[in-house]
């Protein structure tokens, strides 16, 4: 028995070596540890949806913004439309002014330039020329005017159409007082076509004998007023339609 003890070693009673039990206890503790470990925390994400109140608020704000925008657009359209109408009206007035003949722009109903008017025609006094008196005849029924072309290139006589029988002339009358308050335009009728006349160089309206001989004579149906002098202006008119 001593030999057996020396080989195996002495073990107190109840403490005999039990390997299978130790392994079993170790496994049990391991399994118990796995079962009692606290669970790992995991993060979960949730997508939050709009609530009915939020959607209604967004719709109300959108409606207010849309309404204000529409009002601005409507006002701009009205402004642009009125501006376009104004531009069109101005263009029409400009076109109308260009369509009216130059002769009609000069007439005056107050001055008696309109003889008759209907919806399709106008009888008016048409300006045909202007000149200056170079000399006056003895009976004061004729006047001589400078030629239209002068060497000095100064146009003292301008004809749109040369005076002829039936035309009217307005001669500037300074009046007896010599002031501006009694100045008038005397109306006389032209009774003959232009004829050759002489405007002497001493008058200051011609520069040489050639120009003096190229002057023209105008004949009136009545004598000029005594206050009409050399150098007075003459305006010629004709009835036109």
Short mmCIF file of C-alpha atoms in Angstrom, two decimals:
data_model
loop_
_atom_site.label_atom_id
_atom_site.label_comp_id
_atom_site.label_asym_id
_atom_site.label_seq_id
_atom_site.Cartn_x
_atom_site.Cartn_y
_atom_site.Cartn_z
CA UNK A 1 0.00 0.00 0.00
CA UNK A 2 2.95 2.25 0.58
CA UNK A 3 4.16 1.60 -2.88
CA UNK A 4 0.85 2.61 -4.34
CA UNK A 5 0.88 5.78 -2.39
CA UNK A 6 4.33 6.67 -3.54
CA UNK A 7 3.38 6.27 -7.12
CA UNK A 8 0.08 8.08 -7.07
CA UNK A 9 0.58 10.58 -4.27
CA UNK A 10 -1.52 11.04 -1.26
CA UNK A 11 -4.88 12.70 -1.76
CA UNK A 12 -7.12 13.74 1.04
CA UNK A 13 -10.38 12.02 1.23
CA UNK A 14 -13.00 13.81 -0.83
CA UNK A 15 -10.40 15.60 -2.92
CA UNK A 16 -9.60 12.91 -5.36
CA UNK A 17 -8.63 14.17 -8.83
CA UNK A 18 -11.64 14.19 -11.10
CA UNK A 19 -10.59 15.55 -14.53
CA UNK A 20 -13.88 14.97 -16.23
CA UNK A 21 -15.73 17.00 -13.68
CA UNK A 22 -13.27 19.90 -14.00
CA UNK A 23 -13.72 20.03 -17.73
CA UNK A 24 -17.46 19.84 -17.31
CA UNK A 25 -17.42 22.66 -14.77
CA UNK A 26 -15.27 24.80 -17.06
CA UNK A 27 -17.65 24.30 -19.96
CA UNK A 28 -20.59 25.07 -17.75
CA UNK A 29 -19.03 28.31 -16.59
CA UNK A 30 -18.21 29.22 -20.18
CA UNK A 31 -21.75 28.53 -21.33
CA UNK A 32 -23.13 30.39 -18.36
CA UNK A 33 -20.95 33.39 -19.25
CA UNK A 34 -22.19 33.41 -22.80
CA UNK A 35 -25.77 33.24 -21.70
CA UNK A 36 -25.52 36.06 -19.15
CA UNK A 37 -23.54 38.63 -21.22
CA UNK A 38 -25.58 41.85 -21.62
CA UNK A 39 -27.01 42.37 -25.14
CA UNK A 40 -25.18 44.87 -27.43
CA UNK A 41 -26.94 48.18 -28.04
CA UNK A 42 -27.87 48.80 -31.69
CA UNK A 43 -28.88 52.14 -33.28
CA UNK A 44 -31.87 52.14 -35.54
CA UNK A 45 -32.75 55.08 -37.85
CA UNK A 46 -36.32 56.08 -38.50
CA UNK A 47 -37.50 58.44 -41.32
CA UNK A 48 -39.79 61.09 -39.97
CA UNK A 49 -42.80 61.98 -42.19
CA UNK A 50 -44.55 65.39 -42.49
CA UNK A 51 -47.53 65.84 -40.28
CA UNK A 52 -50.82 67.13 -41.62
CA UNK A 53 -50.32 70.47 -39.87
CA UNK A 54 -46.93 71.00 -41.47
CA UNK A 55 -48.29 70.18 -44.90
CA UNK A 56 -51.16 72.62 -44.45
CA UNK A 57 -48.75 75.34 -43.33
CA UNK A 58 -46.55 74.78 -46.39
CA UNK A 59 -49.57 74.91 -48.68
CA UNK A 60 -50.80 78.16 -47.12
CA UNK A 61 -47.37 79.80 -47.47
CA UNK A 62 -47.08 78.59 -51.04
CA UNK A 63 -50.52 79.98 -51.83
CA UNK A 64 -49.64 83.40 -50.41
CA UNK A 65 -46.38 83.56 -52.35
CA UNK A 66 -48.06 82.41 -55.56
CA UNK A 67 -50.86 84.97 -55.14
CA UNK A 68 -48.42 87.83 -54.59
CA UNK A 69 -46.38 86.73 -57.59
CA UNK A 70 -49.45 86.60 -59.82
CA UNK A 71 -50.51 90.10 -58.75
CA UNK A 72 -47.07 91.44 -59.63
CA UNK A 73 -47.16 89.72 -63.01
CA UNK A 74 -50.65 91.07 -63.77
CA UNK A 75 -49.60 94.61 -62.86
CA UNK A 76 -46.51 94.34 -65.05
CA UNK A 77 -48.60 93.10 -67.95
CA UNK A 78 -51.01 96.02 -67.54
CA UNK A 79 -48.10 98.45 -67.41
CA UNK A 80 -46.50 96.97 -70.52
CA UNK A 81 -49.85 97.01 -72.32
CA UNK A 82 -50.47 100.68 -71.50
CA UNK A 83 -46.92 101.56 -72.54
CA UNK A 84 -47.37 99.73 -75.83
CA UNK A 85 -50.65 101.58 -76.46
CA UNK A 86 -48.97 104.91 -75.76
CA UNK A 87 -46.10 104.13 -78.13
CA UNK A 88 -48.55 103.00 -80.81
CA UNK A 89 -50.56 106.22 -80.42
CA UNK A 90 -47.42 108.35 -80.75
CA UNK A 91 -46.35 106.42 -83.82
CA UNK A 92 -49.81 106.93 -85.33
CA UNK A 93 -49.66 110.67 -84.67
CA UNK A 94 -46.21 110.86 -86.22
CA UNK A 95 -47.37 108.90 -89.26
CA UNK A 96 -50.41 111.15 -89.54
CA UNK A 97 -48.22 114.25 -89.44
CA UNK A 98 -46.04 112.83 -92.19
CA UNK A 99 -49.09 111.90 -94.23
CA UNK A 100 -50.45 115.46 -94.18
CA UNK A 101 -48.98 117.43 -97.08
CA UNK A 102 -46.61 120.24 -96.20
CA UNK A 103 -49.01 122.74 -97.76
CA UNK A 104 -51.78 121.81 -95.33
CA UNK A 105 -49.52 122.24 -92.33
CA UNK A 106 -49.08 125.93 -93.14
CA UNK A 107 -52.72 126.89 -93.48
CA UNK A 108 -54.69 128.69 -90.79
CA UNK A 109 -58.44 128.74 -90.50
CA UNK A 110 -58.22 131.93 -88.41
CA UNK A 111 -56.31 133.68 -91.18
CA UNK A 112 -58.85 132.69 -93.82
CA UNK A 113 -56.62 130.13 -95.51
CA UNK A 114 -59.46 127.61 -95.79
CA UNK A 115 -62.10 128.42 -98.41
CA UNK A 116 -64.19 125.27 -98.16
CA UNK A 117 -63.94 121.88 -96.53
CA UNK A 118 -65.77 118.59 -96.85
CA UNK A 119 -65.21 115.02 -95.77
CA UNK A 120 -63.20 114.33 -98.92
CA UNK A 121 -61.55 117.62 -99.93
CA UNK A 122 -60.21 120.94 -98.72
CA UNK A 123 -60.07 124.20 -100.67
CA UNK A 124 -57.28 126.23 -99.17
CA UNK A 125 -54.86 129.05 -99.83
CA UNK A 126 -51.56 127.60 -101.05
CA UNK A 127 -48.33 129.57 -100.65
CA UNK A 128 -46.53 129.70 -104.00
CA UNK A 129 -43.73 132.19 -103.46
CA UNK A 130 -42.17 135.10 -101.64
CA UNK A 131 -40.17 138.10 -102.78
CA UNK A 132 -39.23 141.70 -102.03
CA UNK A 133 -40.26 144.85 -103.90
CA UNK A 134 -37.40 146.30 -105.93
CA UNK A 135 -39.41 149.15 -107.49
CA UNK A 136 -43.02 150.35 -107.69
CA UNK A 137 -44.74 151.56 -110.88
CA UNK A 138 -46.13 155.05 -111.26
CA UNK A 139 -49.74 153.88 -110.91
CA UNK A 140 -48.78 151.62 -108.03
CA UNK A 141 -50.45 148.67 -109.76
CA UNK A 142 -47.16 147.04 -110.75
CA UNK A 143 -44.07 146.07 -108.82
CA UNK A 144 -40.70 144.71 -109.93
CA UNK A 145 -39.09 141.88 -108.00
CA UNK A 146 -35.46 140.63 -108.21
CA UNK A 147 -34.68 137.51 -110.27
CA UNK A 148 -34.68 134.16 -108.46
CA UNK A 149 -30.98 133.61 -109.20
CA UNK A 150 -28.37 136.10 -108.05
CA UNK A 151 -24.59 136.00 -108.22
CA UNK A 152 -24.41 136.51 -104.48
CA UNK A 153 -26.40 133.26 -104.08
CA UNK A 154 -28.82 135.17 -101.88
CA UNK A 155 -32.38 134.11 -102.68
CA UNK A 156 -34.54 137.22 -102.52
CA UNK A 157 -37.21 135.66 -104.73
CA UNK A 158 -38.45 132.11 -104.37
CA UNK A 159 -41.14 130.54 -106.53
CA UNK A 160 -42.82 127.23 -105.90
CA UNK A 161 -44.96 128.23 -108.82
CA UNK A 162 -44.64 131.57 -110.61
CA UNK A 163 -47.56 133.98 -110.03
CA UNK A 164 -50.29 134.03 -112.65
CA UNK A 165 -53.77 135.45 -113.18
CA UNK A 166 -56.10 134.62 -110.32
CA UNK A 167 -53.41 134.37 -107.67
CA UNK A 168 -53.42 136.49 -104.55
CA UNK A 169 -50.60 138.58 -103.11
CA UNK A 170 -50.19 139.97 -99.61
CA UNK A 171 -47.98 143.04 -99.51
CA UNK A 172 -46.44 144.21 -96.25
CA UNK A 173 -47.78 147.66 -95.27
CA UNK A 174 -45.82 149.47 -92.57
CA UNK A 175 -48.64 151.93 -91.91
CA UNK A 176 -48.59 155.71 -91.62
CA UNK A 177 -47.20 155.82 -88.08
CA UNK A 178 -44.20 153.71 -88.89
CA UNK A 179 -44.64 151.67 -85.72
CA UNK A 180 -45.41 148.00 -85.34
CA UNK A 181 -48.95 148.55 -84.10
CA UNK A 182 -50.32 149.65 -87.48
CA UNK A 183 -48.46 147.15 -89.67
CA UNK A 184 -50.73 145.10 -91.94
CA UNK A 185 -50.68 142.79 -94.93
CA UNK A 186 -52.60 144.34 -97.83
CA UNK A 187 -54.37 141.80 -100.01
CA UNK A 188 -54.26 142.38 -103.77
CA UNK A 189 -55.17 140.19 -106.74
CA UNK A 190 -52.67 139.23 -109.44
CA UNK A 191 -54.23 140.05 -112.82
CA UNK A 192 -51.48 139.03 -115.23
CA UNK A 193 -48.62 136.62 -115.61
CA UNK A 194 -45.08 137.71 -114.88
CA UNK A 195 -43.45 139.98 -117.40
CA UNK A 196 -39.94 141.32 -117.90
CA UNK A 197 -38.92 144.14 -115.60
CA UNK A 198 -35.87 146.03 -114.46
CA UNK A 199 -34.45 146.10 -110.95
CA UNK A 200 -31.68 148.73 -110.98
CA UNK A 201 -28.45 148.04 -109.17
CA UNK A 202 -29.00 151.24 -107.19
CA UNK A 203 -31.75 149.46 -105.26
CA UNK A 204 -29.14 147.18 -103.73
CA UNK A 205 -30.98 144.01 -104.76
CA UNK A 206 -28.99 143.33 -107.94
CA UNK A 207 -25.24 143.35 -108.46
CA UNK A 208 -24.92 143.96 -112.22
CA UNK A 209 -26.82 144.83 -115.38
CA UNK A 210 -27.51 141.18 -116.19
CA UNK A 211 -29.28 140.61 -112.92
CA UNK A 212 -31.10 143.94 -113.24
CA UNK A 213 -32.45 142.95 -116.65
CA UNK A 214 -33.59 139.53 -115.37
CA UNK A 215 -36.02 141.08 -112.90
CA UNK A 216 -39.75 140.35 -113.20
CA UNK A 217 -42.87 142.54 -113.07
CA UNK A 218 -46.02 141.61 -111.16
CA UNK A 219 -49.35 143.29 -112.04
CA UNK A 220 -52.15 143.84 -109.53
CA UNK A 221 -55.83 144.62 -110.00
CA UNK A 222 -55.79 147.49 -107.48
CA UNK A 223 -53.24 150.13 -106.56
CA UNK A 224 -51.04 149.54 -103.56
CA UNK A 225 -51.46 151.60 -100.46
CA UNK A 226 -49.26 154.68 -100.25
CA UNK A 227 -47.56 153.27 -97.17
CA UNK A 228 -46.15 150.32 -99.14
CA UNK A 229 -42.52 151.16 -99.91
CA UNK A 230 -39.58 149.64 -101.76
CA UNK A 231 -38.17 146.73 -99.80
CA UNK A 232 -41.55 145.53 -98.58
CA UNK A 233 -42.16 141.80 -98.58
CA UNK A 234 -44.69 140.15 -100.90
CA UNK A 235 -46.19 136.72 -100.33
CA UNK A 236 -48.00 134.95 -103.15
CA UNK A 237 -50.85 132.47 -102.77
CA UNK A 238 -53.06 130.36 -104.99
CA UNK A 239 -56.32 128.57 -104.37
CA UNK A 240 -55.70 124.86 -104.27
CA UNK A 241 -57.75 121.76 -103.60
#
